[in-house]
Coordinates of C-alpha atoms in Angstrom, one line a residue:
Chain A
X1 CA 84.0 38.6 -171.9
X2 CA 83.0 40.2 -168.6
X3 CA 82.1 43.8 -170.0
X4 CA 82.6 45.1 -166.4
X5 CA 86.6 44.2 -166.0
X6 CA 89.2 46.1 -167.7
X7 CA 92.1 45.7 -168.3
X8 CA 95.8 47.5 -167.2
X9 CA 96.0 48.1 -170.8
X10 CA 93.3 49.3 -171.8
X11 CA 94.1 51.5 -168.1
X12 CA 96.8 52.9 -170.0
X13 CA 95.3 53.7 -173.2
X14 CA 92.5 55.7 -172.0
X15 CA 95.3 59.1 -170.0
X16 CA 92.2 61.7 -169.7
X17 CA 89.7 61.0 -172.1
X18 CA 86.1 60.6 -170.8
X19 CA 85.0 57.3 -168.4
X20 CA 83.8 54.5 -169.6
X21 CA 80.8 52.8 -168.8
X22 CA 81.1 50.9 -166.4
X23 CA 83.7 50.8 -164.7
X24 CA 83.5 50.7 -161.4
X25 CA 86.6 51.5 -158.3
X26 CA 86.7 48.2 -157.7
X27 CA 87.7 47.5 -160.8
X28 CA 89.9 50.4 -160.4
X29 CA 92.3 48.9 -157.6
X30 CA 92.4 45.6 -158.9
X31 CA 93.8 47.0 -162.5
X32 CA 96.3 49.0 -160.5
X33 CA 99.5 48.0 -161.4
X34 CA 102.1 47.4 -158.1
X35 CA 103.6 50.7 -158.6
X36 CA 100.9 51.8 -156.8
X37 CA 100.5 50.3 -153.5
X38 CA 102.9 51.1 -150.5
X39 CA 104.1 48.6 -148.4
X40 CA 103.1 48.7 -144.2
X41 CA 106.1 48.6 -142.3
X42 CA 105.5 45.4 -139.5
X43 CA 106.6 48.3 -136.6
X44 CA 103.6 49.7 -138.1
X45 CA 100.9 47.6 -137.9
X46 CA 99.5 46.2 -134.5
X47 CA 97.5 43.1 -134.4
X48 CA 94.8 42.5 -131.7
X49 CA 93.5 39.3 -131.8
X50 CA 90.2 38.8 -129.1
X51 CA 89.6 35.8 -127.7
X52 CA 86.8 34.5 -129.6
X53 CA 88.7 34.3 -132.0
X54 CA 88.5 37.0 -134.1
X55 CA 91.8 39.5 -135.6
X56 CA 92.3 43.5 -135.8
X57 CA 94.9 44.2 -137.5
X58 CA 95.7 48.1 -137.0
X59 CA 97.6 50.8 -139.4
X60 CA 98.7 52.8 -136.5
X61 CA 99.7 56.6 -138.6
X62 CA 103.5 58.2 -136.8
X63 CA 102.7 61.0 -139.5
X64 CA 99.7 62.7 -137.8
X65 CA 100.6 61.4 -133.5
X66 CA 104.4 60.6 -133.4
X67 CA 104.7 60.5 -129.8
X68 CA 101.5 58.6 -129.2
X69 CA 101.8 55.9 -131.9
X70 CA 105.0 55.1 -130.2
X71 CA 103.0 55.2 -127.1
X72 CA 101.0 52.0 -129.1
X73 CA 104.4 50.9 -129.9
X74 CA 106.5 50.7 -126.3
X75 CA 103.1 49.5 -124.3
X76 CA 102.9 46.9 -127.3
X77 CA 106.6 45.5 -126.4
X78 CA 106.9 45.9 -123.1
X79 CA 103.1 43.4 -123.0
X80 CA 101.5 46.1 -121.2
X81 CA 97.3 44.6 -122.4
X82 CA 97.2 40.8 -120.6
X83 CA 93.1 41.6 -119.3
X84 CA 92.4 44.2 -121.9
X85 CA 88.8 44.0 -122.4
X86 CA 87.0 45.8 -125.9
X87 CA 84.5 47.1 -122.6
X88 CA 82.4 50.1 -124.6
X89 CA 80.6 49.5 -128.0
X90 CA 77.7 52.7 -128.9
X91 CA 75.7 51.7 -132.0
X92 CA 76.6 54.5 -134.3
X93 CA 80.1 55.4 -132.6
X94 CA 82.1 53.8 -131.3
X95 CA 84.0 50.6 -129.9
X96 CA 86.9 50.8 -127.5
X97 CA 89.0 48.5 -125.5
X98 CA 91.7 48.6 -122.7
X99 CA 92.4 48.6 -118.8
X100 CA 90.1 50.1 -118.2
X101 CA 90.1 52.2 -116.1
X102 CA 93.0 50.5 -114.5
X103 CA 96.5 52.1 -111.6
X104 CA 98.6 49.9 -113.2
X105 CA 101.6 51.7 -114.3
X106 CA 102.1 52.8 -117.6
X107 CA 105.9 50.6 -118.8
X108 CA 109.1 53.2 -118.5
X109 CA 109.1 55.0 -122.3
X110 CA 106.0 56.3 -122.5
X111 CA 104.6 58.9 -122.2
X112 CA 101.0 60.0 -119.6
X113 CA 100.7 62.5 -120.8
X114 CA 101.4 63.5 -125.0
X115 CA 100.7 66.8 -126.4
X116 CA 98.0 67.9 -128.1
X117 CA 98.9 65.7 -131.3
X118 CA 94.9 66.7 -132.8
X119 CA 96.8 68.5 -136.0
X120 CA 100.0 69.0 -137.7
X121 CA 101.7 70.9 -139.9
X122 CA 100.5 71.4 -143.1
X123 CA 103.8 72.2 -144.5
X124 CA 106.0 69.1 -146.2
X125 CA 103.1 67.3 -147.1
X126 CA 102.1 66.9 -150.0
X127 CA 98.2 66.3 -151.3
X128 CA 96.9 65.0 -153.8
X129 CA 92.9 67.9 -152.4
X130 CA 89.2 65.4 -152.0
X131 CA 88.1 67.6 -155.8
X132 CA 84.5 68.2 -153.3
X133 CA 83.8 70.3 -150.2
X134 CA 84.0 69.2 -146.6
X135 CA 81.6 69.8 -143.9
X136 CA 84.5 70.7 -141.6
X137 CA 87.3 72.0 -143.1
X138 CA 88.7 74.1 -145.4
X139 CA 90.1 71.5 -148.0
X140 CA 90.1 68.0 -147.6
X141 CA 91.9 65.5 -149.5
X142 CA 95.2 62.0 -148.6
X143 CA 98.2 62.3 -148.7
X144 CA 101.0 59.0 -149.0
X145 CA 97.7 56.6 -147.9
X146 CA 95.9 58.4 -145.4
X147 CA 92.0 60.8 -145.4
X148 CA 92.6 64.7 -144.4
X149 CA 90.9 67.7 -143.6
X150 CA 93.7 70.8 -143.5
X151 CA 93.4 74.7 -144.1
X152 CA 95.8 75.9 -146.3
X153 CA 95.3 79.6 -144.2
X154 CA 95.7 78.9 -141.0
X155 CA 98.5 76.0 -141.8
X156 CA 97.0 72.7 -140.2
X157 CA 96.4 69.3 -141.2
X158 CA 94.8 66.1 -139.2
X159 CA 94.3 63.3 -139.4
X160 CA 90.5 62.1 -140.4
X161 CA 88.3 60.4 -138.2
X162 CA 86.2 58.2 -140.7
X163 CA 84.4 54.8 -140.6
X164 CA 87.6 52.7 -138.8
X165 CA 89.5 55.0 -137.9
X166 CA 91.4 55.0 -134.2
X167 CA 91.5 57.3 -131.9
X168 CA 93.7 58.3 -128.1
X169 CA 90.6 58.3 -125.2
X170 CA 91.2 60.9 -123.3
X171 CA 89.4 62.5 -120.3
X172 CA 88.5 66.1 -120.8
X173 CA 90.8 68.6 -121.4
X174 CA 93.5 69.5 -120.9
X175 CA 94.3 65.6 -121.0
X176 CA 94.8 64.4 -124.8
X177 CA 95.0 60.2 -123.0
X178 CA 98.0 58.2 -123.0
X179 CA 97.2 55.7 -125.9
X180 CA 96.5 52.8 -123.0
X181 CA 93.0 52.8 -124.2
X182 CA 91.3 53.4 -128.1
X183 CA 88.5 53.6 -129.5
X184 CA 87.7 52.6 -133.1
X185 CA 84.4 54.1 -135.1
X186 CA 81.7 51.9 -136.5
X187 CA 79.1 54.1 -137.6
X188 CA 79.1 57.8 -139.5
X189 CA 81.8 59.9 -139.3
X190 CA 82.2 61.7 -136.5
X191 CA 84.7 64.3 -137.4
X192 CA 83.3 66.3 -134.8
X193 CA 86.4 64.9 -133.4
X194 CA 89.0 66.1 -135.6
X195 CA 90.9 68.5 -134.4
X196 CA 89.4 67.0 -131.0
X197 CA 91.8 64.1 -129.4
X198 CA 94.4 62.2 -131.1
X199 CA 94.1 60.0 -133.5
X200 CA 96.5 57.6 -134.4
X201 CA 95.5 55.3 -137.3
X202 CA 92.8 53.0 -138.9
X203 CA 91.8 48.9 -139.0
X204 CA 92.7 48.2 -142.2
X205 CA 91.5 44.5 -141.5
X206 CA 88.3 42.7 -139.2
X207 CA 86.3 46.8 -138.3
X208 CA 83.1 43.4 -138.4
X209 CA 85.0 41.9 -135.6
X210 CA 84.5 45.7 -133.3
X211 CA 80.9 47.0 -135.2
X212 CA 79.0 43.4 -134.8
X213 CA 79.5 42.8 -131.2
X214 CA 76.7 43.6 -128.8
X215 CA 76.2 47.1 -128.0
X216 CA 76.4 48.6 -124.0
X217 CA 73.5 49.5 -122.6
X218 CA 74.7 51.4 -119.7
X219 CA 75.1 55.5 -120.2
X220 CA 77.7 56.3 -123.5
X221 CA 78.0 52.5 -125.3
X222 CA 79.5 51.3 -121.4
X223 CA 78.6 47.4 -120.6
X224 CA 76.3 47.3 -117.6
X225 CA 78.2 44.3 -116.7
X226 CA 82.0 43.0 -117.0
X227 CA 80.6 39.8 -117.5
X228 CA 79.4 41.6 -120.4
X229 CA 83.4 42.8 -122.1
X230 CA 84.7 41.0 -124.6
X231 CA 87.6 39.6 -123.2
X232 CA 91.2 40.4 -125.8
X233 CA 93.5 37.7 -126.7
X234 CA 96.5 39.7 -127.2
X235 CA 98.1 43.1 -128.8
X236 CA 100.9 42.8 -130.3
X237 CA 102.8 44.8 -133.0
X238 CA 102.8 42.7 -136.3
X239 CA 106.5 42.5 -135.8
X240 CA 105.5 40.5 -133.2
X241 CA 104.0 37.7 -134.4
X242 CA 105.4 35.2 -135.1
X243 CA 106.7 35.0 -139.2
X244 CA 103.9 32.1 -140.1
X245 CA 101.1 34.0 -138.3
X246 CA 102.4 37.2 -139.7
X247 CA 100.2 39.7 -141.1
X248 CA 101.2 42.4 -144.1
X249 CA 100.2 44.8 -145.6
X250 CA 100.1 46.9 -148.8
X251 CA 98.4 50.5 -149.7
X252 CA 97.1 52.3 -152.0
X253 CA 99.8 55.1 -152.8
X254 CA 97.1 58.2 -152.8
X255 CA 100.4 60.1 -154.9
X256 CA 99.5 57.5 -157.7
X257 CA 97.6 57.8 -161.3
X258 CA 95.8 55.1 -160.3
X259 CA 94.2 56.6 -157.4
X260 CA 92.9 60.1 -159.0
X261 CA 91.5 57.7 -161.4
X262 CA 89.8 55.9 -157.9
X263 CA 89.3 58.8 -156.6
X264 CA 87.1 61.0 -159.7
X265 CA 85.4 57.3 -160.0
X266 CA 83.9 57.1 -156.0
X267 CA 82.5 61.2 -157.7
X268 CA 80.9 59.4 -160.4
X269 CA 79.5 56.2 -159.6
X270 CA 78.6 54.5 -163.7
X271 CA 78.8 51.4 -163.8
X272 CA 75.7 49.5 -164.6
X273 CA 73.6 49.9 -161.3
X274 CA 74.2 54.4 -160.1
X275 CA 71.9 56.5 -163.0
X276 CA 73.0 59.2 -161.5
X277 CA 76.6 60.2 -160.7
X278 CA 76.8 62.8 -157.8
X279 CA 79.5 64.7 -159.0
X280 CA 81.4 64.5 -155.8
X281 CA 82.1 62.5 -153.4
X282 CA 82.8 63.1 -149.2
X283 CA 86.1 62.4 -147.4
X284 CA 85.6 59.3 -145.3
X285 CA 83.5 57.4 -148.3
X286 CA 86.6 57.1 -151.4
X287 CA 88.6 54.5 -148.3
X288 CA 91.9 54.2 -149.5
X289 CA 92.3 50.9 -151.1
X290 CA 94.0 48.6 -148.4
X291 CA 95.0 45.3 -148.8
X292 CA 97.3 42.2 -147.8
X293 CA 100.0 41.6 -150.1
X294 CA 100.2 39.1 -152.2
X295 CA 101.7 35.1 -151.2
X296 CA 105.3 35.2 -151.9
X297 CA 106.0 39.2 -151.6
X298 CA 106.0 38.9 -147.2
X299 CA 109.6 39.6 -146.9
Chain B
X1 CA 73.5 72.3 -109.7
X2 CA 74.6 71.5 -113.1
X3 CA 75.9 73.9 -115.0
X4 CA 75.2 71.4 -118.3
X5 CA 71.4 71.0 -117.8
X6 CA 69.9 74.7 -119.0
X7 CA 65.8 74.9 -117.9
X8 CA 63.5 75.6 -120.8
X9 CA 63.5 78.9 -119.7
X10 CA 67.0 79.7 -119.4
X11 CA 66.9 79.2 -123.4
X12 CA 63.8 81.3 -124.2
X13 CA 65.5 83.4 -123.2
X14 CA 69.0 83.8 -125.1
X15 CA 66.9 84.2 -128.2
X16 CA 69.7 85.1 -131.4
X17 CA 72.9 85.9 -128.5
X18 CA 76.5 84.0 -128.2
X19 CA 75.7 80.5 -127.1
X20 CA 76.5 79.9 -123.4
X21 CA 80.3 77.1 -123.3
X22 CA 78.1 73.9 -121.7
X23 CA 75.2 73.5 -123.2
X24 CA 75.3 69.9 -126.1
X25 CA 72.4 68.5 -128.2
X26 CA 71.0 67.1 -126.0
X27 CA 70.8 69.7 -123.4
X28 CA 68.8 71.4 -126.1
X29 CA 66.6 68.0 -127.1
X30 CA 66.1 68.0 -123.6
X31 CA 65.0 71.6 -122.8
X32 CA 62.2 71.5 -125.7
X33 CA 58.8 72.0 -125.5
X34 CA 55.5 69.8 -126.5
X35 CA 55.5 73.0 -129.2
X36 CA 58.8 71.8 -130.9
X37 CA 58.0 67.7 -131.4
X38 CA 55.4 66.1 -134.0
X39 CA 53.3 63.2 -133.7
X40 CA 54.3 60.2 -136.3
X41 CA 51.1 58.6 -137.6
X42 CA 50.3 55.1 -136.5
X43 CA 50.1 54.1 -140.2
X44 CA 53.6 55.1 -140.9
X45 CA 55.5 54.0 -138.4
X46 CA 56.4 50.5 -139.5
X47 CA 57.0 47.2 -137.0
X48 CA 59.5 44.8 -137.4
X49 CA 59.7 42.7 -135.0
X50 CA 63.0 39.7 -135.1
X51 CA 62.0 36.4 -133.7
X52 CA 65.3 36.6 -131.5
X53 CA 62.9 39.3 -130.0
X54 CA 64.8 42.8 -130.5
X55 CA 62.0 45.0 -132.6
X56 CA 62.8 47.4 -135.7
X57 CA 60.5 50.3 -136.0
X58 CA 60.8 52.2 -139.3
X59 CA 59.4 55.9 -139.6
X60 CA 58.4 56.0 -143.6
X61 CA 58.1 58.9 -145.9
X62 CA 54.7 59.3 -147.7
X63 CA 56.3 63.2 -148.7
X64 CA 59.4 61.4 -151.0
X65 CA 57.9 58.3 -152.1
X66 CA 54.5 57.9 -152.3
X67 CA 53.5 55.0 -154.3
X68 CA 56.3 53.1 -152.6
X69 CA 55.0 53.9 -149.2
X70 CA 51.6 53.1 -149.8
X71 CA 53.1 49.4 -151.1
X72 CA 55.0 49.2 -147.9
X73 CA 51.8 49.8 -146.8
X74 CA 49.6 47.2 -148.7
X75 CA 51.7 43.9 -148.0
X76 CA 51.7 44.8 -144.1
X77 CA 47.3 44.8 -144.1
X78 CA 48.5 41.8 -146.5
X79 CA 50.4 39.8 -144.5
X80 CA 52.7 39.3 -146.9
X81 CA 55.7 38.8 -145.2
X82 CA 55.9 35.5 -143.2
X83 CA 58.9 34.0 -143.6
X84 CA 61.3 37.0 -144.3
X85 CA 65.0 38.0 -143.1
X86 CA 67.5 39.3 -143.0
X87 CA 69.8 37.9 -145.7
X88 CA 72.5 40.3 -145.9
X89 CA 74.7 42.6 -144.3
X90 CA 77.9 44.0 -145.3
X91 CA 79.9 45.8 -143.2
X92 CA 79.9 49.5 -143.2
X93 CA 77.3 49.1 -145.6
X94 CA 73.8 47.9 -145.6
X95 CA 70.8 45.3 -144.2
X96 CA 69.2 43.5 -145.9
X97 CA 65.6 41.8 -145.4
X98 CA 62.5 40.8 -147.2
X99 CA 61.6 37.5 -148.9
X100 CA 64.5 38.1 -151.1
X101 CA 63.9 35.8 -154.7
X102 CA 60.7 34.8 -154.2
X103 CA 58.0 34.2 -156.7
X104 CA 55.7 34.7 -154.3
X105 CA 52.2 37.3 -156.0
X106 CA 52.7 40.5 -154.5
X107 CA 49.5 41.2 -153.0
X108 CA 46.0 43.1 -154.2
X109 CA 47.1 47.1 -155.1
X110 CA 50.5 46.4 -155.0
X111 CA 52.8 47.8 -157.8
X112 CA 55.5 45.3 -159.5
X113 CA 57.1 48.6 -161.6
X114 CA 56.4 52.0 -158.9
X115 CA 57.9 54.8 -160.2
X116 CA 61.3 56.1 -159.7
X117 CA 60.7 57.7 -157.0
X118 CA 64.7 59.1 -156.3
X119 CA 62.8 62.7 -156.2
X120 CA 59.9 64.5 -155.7
X121 CA 59.6 69.0 -156.8
X122 CA 62.2 70.9 -154.3
X123 CA 58.7 73.6 -155.0
X124 CA 56.5 73.5 -151.2
X125 CA 58.7 72.4 -149.4
X126 CA 60.0 74.7 -146.1
X127 CA 63.3 73.8 -145.8
X128 CA 65.8 74.7 -143.1
X129 CA 68.6 75.0 -144.9
X130 CA 72.3 73.4 -142.7
X131 CA 74.0 75.5 -143.4
X132 CA 77.2 73.7 -144.3
X133 CA 78.5 72.5 -147.6
X134 CA 77.3 69.3 -149.2
X135 CA 79.9 67.6 -151.0
X136 CA 76.7 65.6 -152.8
X137 CA 74.1 68.1 -153.5
X138 CA 74.3 71.6 -154.0
X139 CA 72.3 72.4 -150.7
X140 CA 71.3 70.1 -148.2
X141 CA 68.8 70.2 -145.0
X142 CA 65.2 69.1 -143.9
X143 CA 61.6 69.8 -143.7
X144 CA 59.2 68.2 -141.8
X145 CA 62.2 65.8 -139.7
X146 CA 64.3 64.4 -142.9
X147 CA 67.1 65.3 -143.9
X148 CA 66.9 66.2 -147.4
X149 CA 69.5 67.4 -150.5
X150 CA 68.4 69.4 -153.0
X151 CA 68.6 71.6 -156.3
X152 CA 67.0 74.8 -156.7
X153 CA 68.5 74.9 -160.3
X154 CA 67.0 72.5 -161.2
X155 CA 64.0 71.7 -159.2
X156 CA 64.5 68.6 -156.3
X157 CA 65.1 67.6 -153.4
X158 CA 65.6 63.9 -151.8
X159 CA 66.3 62.2 -148.7
X160 CA 69.3 61.1 -148.1
X161 CA 71.1 57.9 -147.7
X162 CA 71.8 58.6 -143.5
X163 CA 73.1 56.5 -140.8
X164 CA 70.0 53.2 -140.0
X165 CA 67.7 55.3 -143.2
X166 CA 66.2 52.4 -144.9
X167 CA 65.8 52.1 -149.0
X168 CA 64.0 50.4 -151.4
X169 CA 66.6 46.7 -152.8
X170 CA 66.3 46.7 -156.7
X171 CA 67.8 45.4 -158.9
X172 CA 69.8 46.6 -162.0
X173 CA 67.6 49.6 -163.8
X174 CA 65.0 51.0 -164.8
X175 CA 63.7 48.3 -162.3
X176 CA 62.7 50.6 -159.0
X177 CA 62.1 47.6 -157.0
X178 CA 58.4 46.6 -154.9
X179 CA 59.4 47.9 -152.0
X180 CA 58.6 43.2 -151.2
X181 CA 62.6 44.3 -149.8
X182 CA 64.1 46.8 -148.1
X183 CA 67.8 47.7 -146.7
X184 CA 68.8 50.2 -143.7
X185 CA 72.1 51.6 -143.6
X186 CA 74.5 50.0 -141.4
X187 CA 77.8 52.7 -141.7
X188 CA 78.5 55.8 -143.5
X189 CA 75.6 57.3 -145.0
X190 CA 76.3 56.0 -148.8
X191 CA 75.7 59.1 -150.3
X192 CA 76.4 58.0 -153.8
X193 CA 72.9 56.6 -153.5
X194 CA 70.9 59.5 -153.1
X195 CA 69.5 59.9 -156.9
X196 CA 69.9 55.7 -157.7
X197 CA 67.6 54.7 -155.3
X198 CA 63.9 54.9 -153.5
X199 CA 64.6 56.7 -149.7
X200 CA 61.4 55.1 -147.4
X201 CA 62.3 56.1 -144.4
X202 CA 63.9 55.4 -141.6
X203 CA 65.1 53.3 -138.5
X204 CA 63.8 55.0 -135.2
X205 CA 64.5 52.4 -132.8
X206 CA 66.2 49.0 -132.7
X207 CA 68.3 49.8 -135.7
X208 CA 71.5 49.1 -133.0
X209 CA 69.5 45.5 -133.8
X210 CA 70.5 45.4 -137.2
X211 CA 74.2 46.4 -136.6
X212 CA 75.5 44.0 -134.4
X213 CA 74.1 41.7 -136.3
X214 CA 77.1 39.4 -138.0
X215 CA 78.4 40.1 -141.4
X216 CA 77.5 37.9 -144.2
X217 CA 80.5 36.4 -146.2
X218 CA 79.0 35.5 -149.7
X219 CA 79.8 38.9 -151.9
X220 CA 77.8 41.4 -150.8
X221 CA 77.2 40.3 -147.6
X222 CA 75.2 37.7 -148.0
X223 CA 74.5 34.8 -145.3
X224 CA 76.3 31.5 -146.9
X225 CA 73.8 29.6 -146.3
X226 CA 70.1 30.2 -145.9
X227 CA 70.4 28.3 -141.8
X228 CA 72.2 32.2 -141.0
X229 CA 69.7 34.1 -142.5
X230 CA 67.9 36.1 -139.5
X231 CA 64.3 34.7 -138.8
X232 CA 61.7 37.3 -138.6
X233 CA 58.7 37.2 -136.0
X234 CA 56.5 39.6 -137.9
X235 CA 56.8 43.4 -140.0
X236 CA 53.5 45.3 -139.5
X237 CA 52.4 49.3 -139.5
X238 CA 52.1 49.8 -135.5
X239 CA 48.6 50.8 -135.9
X240 CA 48.0 46.3 -136.3
X241 CA 49.9 46.7 -133.2
X242 CA 47.3 46.0 -130.3
X243 CA 47.3 49.2 -128.0
X244 CA 49.0 47.8 -125.2
X245 CA 52.6 46.8 -127.6
X246 CA 52.1 49.3 -130.3
X247 CA 55.1 52.3 -129.7
X248 CA 54.5 55.7 -130.6
X249 CA 56.7 58.6 -131.1
X250 CA 57.1 61.7 -132.2
X251 CA 60.4 63.8 -133.8
X252 CA 61.6 67.5 -133.5
X253 CA 59.4 70.1 -135.6
X254 CA 62.1 71.6 -138.3
X255 CA 61.3 74.5 -138.7
X256 CA 61.4 74.7 -134.8
X257 CA 63.7 77.5 -132.9
X258 CA 64.8 74.5 -131.5
X259 CA 65.7 72.2 -134.1
X260 CA 67.3 76.2 -135.2
X261 CA 69.0 75.7 -131.8
X262 CA 69.8 72.2 -132.1
X263 CA 71.7 73.0 -135.2
X264 CA 74.4 75.0 -134.1
X265 CA 75.5 73.1 -130.9
X266 CA 75.6 70.9 -132.7
X267 CA 78.2 72.5 -136.1
X268 CA 79.5 74.7 -132.7
X269 CA 79.8 71.9 -129.9
X270 CA 81.8 74.1 -127.2
X271 CA 80.6 71.5 -124.0
X272 CA 83.5 70.7 -121.1
X273 CA 85.2 67.8 -124.0
X274 CA 85.6 70.4 -126.6
X275 CA 88.3 72.4 -127.5
X276 CA 87.6 73.5 -131.7
X277 CA 84.7 73.9 -133.2
X278 CA 84.3 72.7 -135.7
X279 CA 82.4 75.9 -137.6
X280 CA 80.3 73.2 -139.3
X281 CA 78.9 70.4 -139.0
X282 CA 77.8 67.1 -141.9
X283 CA 74.3 67.2 -142.7
X284 CA 74.1 62.3 -141.2
X285 CA 75.4 64.1 -138.9
X286 CA 72.4 66.4 -137.4
X287 CA 70.5 63.0 -135.9
X288 CA 67.4 64.9 -136.3
X289 CA 65.0 64.2 -132.9
X290 CA 63.1 61.2 -132.4
X291 CA 62.0 60.0 -129.2
X292 CA 59.1 58.1 -128.2
X293 CA 56.2 60.1 -127.1
X294 CA 56.0 60.8 -123.2
X295 CA 53.9 58.3 -121.5
X296 CA 49.7 59.7 -121.5
X297 CA 49.9 60.7 -124.6
X298 CA 49.5 58.2 -126.9
X299 CA 46.0 59.1 -127.6

């Protein structure tokens, strides 16, 4: 018998008792009941297929940047991105893609200058606290599957810049970017970008297709020659993809007891490899579990 | 005139006054006086040349793991690593290299089972505090160019697992690893490994040669086939490399006024792009400046 794997019944029996020594975060995810998972709507999944065959799937976050996300959805539906490439890959920072400097007019209904959706109101959010200090905000936690930093006294919350999270490229303030060009974080979380840029989602599959690209040798990681740009075959919403090829994902409900258990173990690794549990954890090291929906549940 | 670049005289005049709005961390590094830099001894630089021409240079940290570092130095001098490869690349985690599972005897003088150099005594360390909370330890800061977490009450300090930092692969506790196999962090800092594994240094040049490698598709990012392993041409101390080809680096003295200035600005970005300074910073986002020694100073 493999003592690393605890069955759901054992998990349920544990209640508030001390954690068993050998439980890993993966054990908790594997044992999660169906009720702990929430489906991502097909209109909130952006499917980016690279010309080399790699697929990158991004979950959009309308809860945090509704105007920027609506722009992304409108550009996808209008097939705005033929010719787009990954044109910047800066080590320990970002991979960035889109049409770059272009005169191409935005599709109808796309706002060229969206409001600065860098934070949103804290009111109404049911946050599960991280329980560890955060260097970048008064508090941190999770809401509806997303990591957030927030200030109870000032009443704001922001989607945080963690590994694999996606933001909107912009020039200097006050421009906020139209979302025609996006980037994903491929290094240590650049949390200093929080509240200075619009975050619109996260890569839920295929971040390695971006993080393993050659680094650009020009300033800020831009590729020197256009010949180095990585061509993108298509950027579509999952709802635009043929049913046979359409990806479907679900994320763990961060208000669920399973997530509470997962969070506790992330902060206190006690399985065989670990000798000294930290007793704390960085927000971006608590990756919210996201997975492909089990076959047959795609609806 | 470029208002982004402040000359050293201007920096000196600033004293403890409010920071000028446009100063960036790079400005501070560029303006640092020669006295703010310390040379890395050639015996504390490990030069790993990949067969594809890429060079990775690692600064060793004898202050934190003297026995493991001595093992590395002895293996380099004994030319222990012919046939070594990068055989594991796990996205958002580590790139790992060495001979892997091998029966090759260790060179004379190399300890197969070093002590658990996961922490060291805090006593005697002159630490520059980070000034922001740390989720993984009671306190964090910098000592002699290295980022550290520490506990004043318990009297320990550890070299932290930041991006590009290098640790010693090991099996299950109580083994600590001989240092025949090493790894570098290529994603969000896996700080939960702090105090559970021996950290022996950091990549000071060429981390992109590891972070941009294809990810392994087996469990934990191991490459499936040996044919995918990335061959390493040589692993030597800089002191073993011919003078013409020998790299020479220096790091910023973390006890210097220049570093204090750099740290303050890292936590409060106010240059043109930034709208809301964070007022805090994560330890691993304060990369200690390391650079090639200016030509003519190689000695």
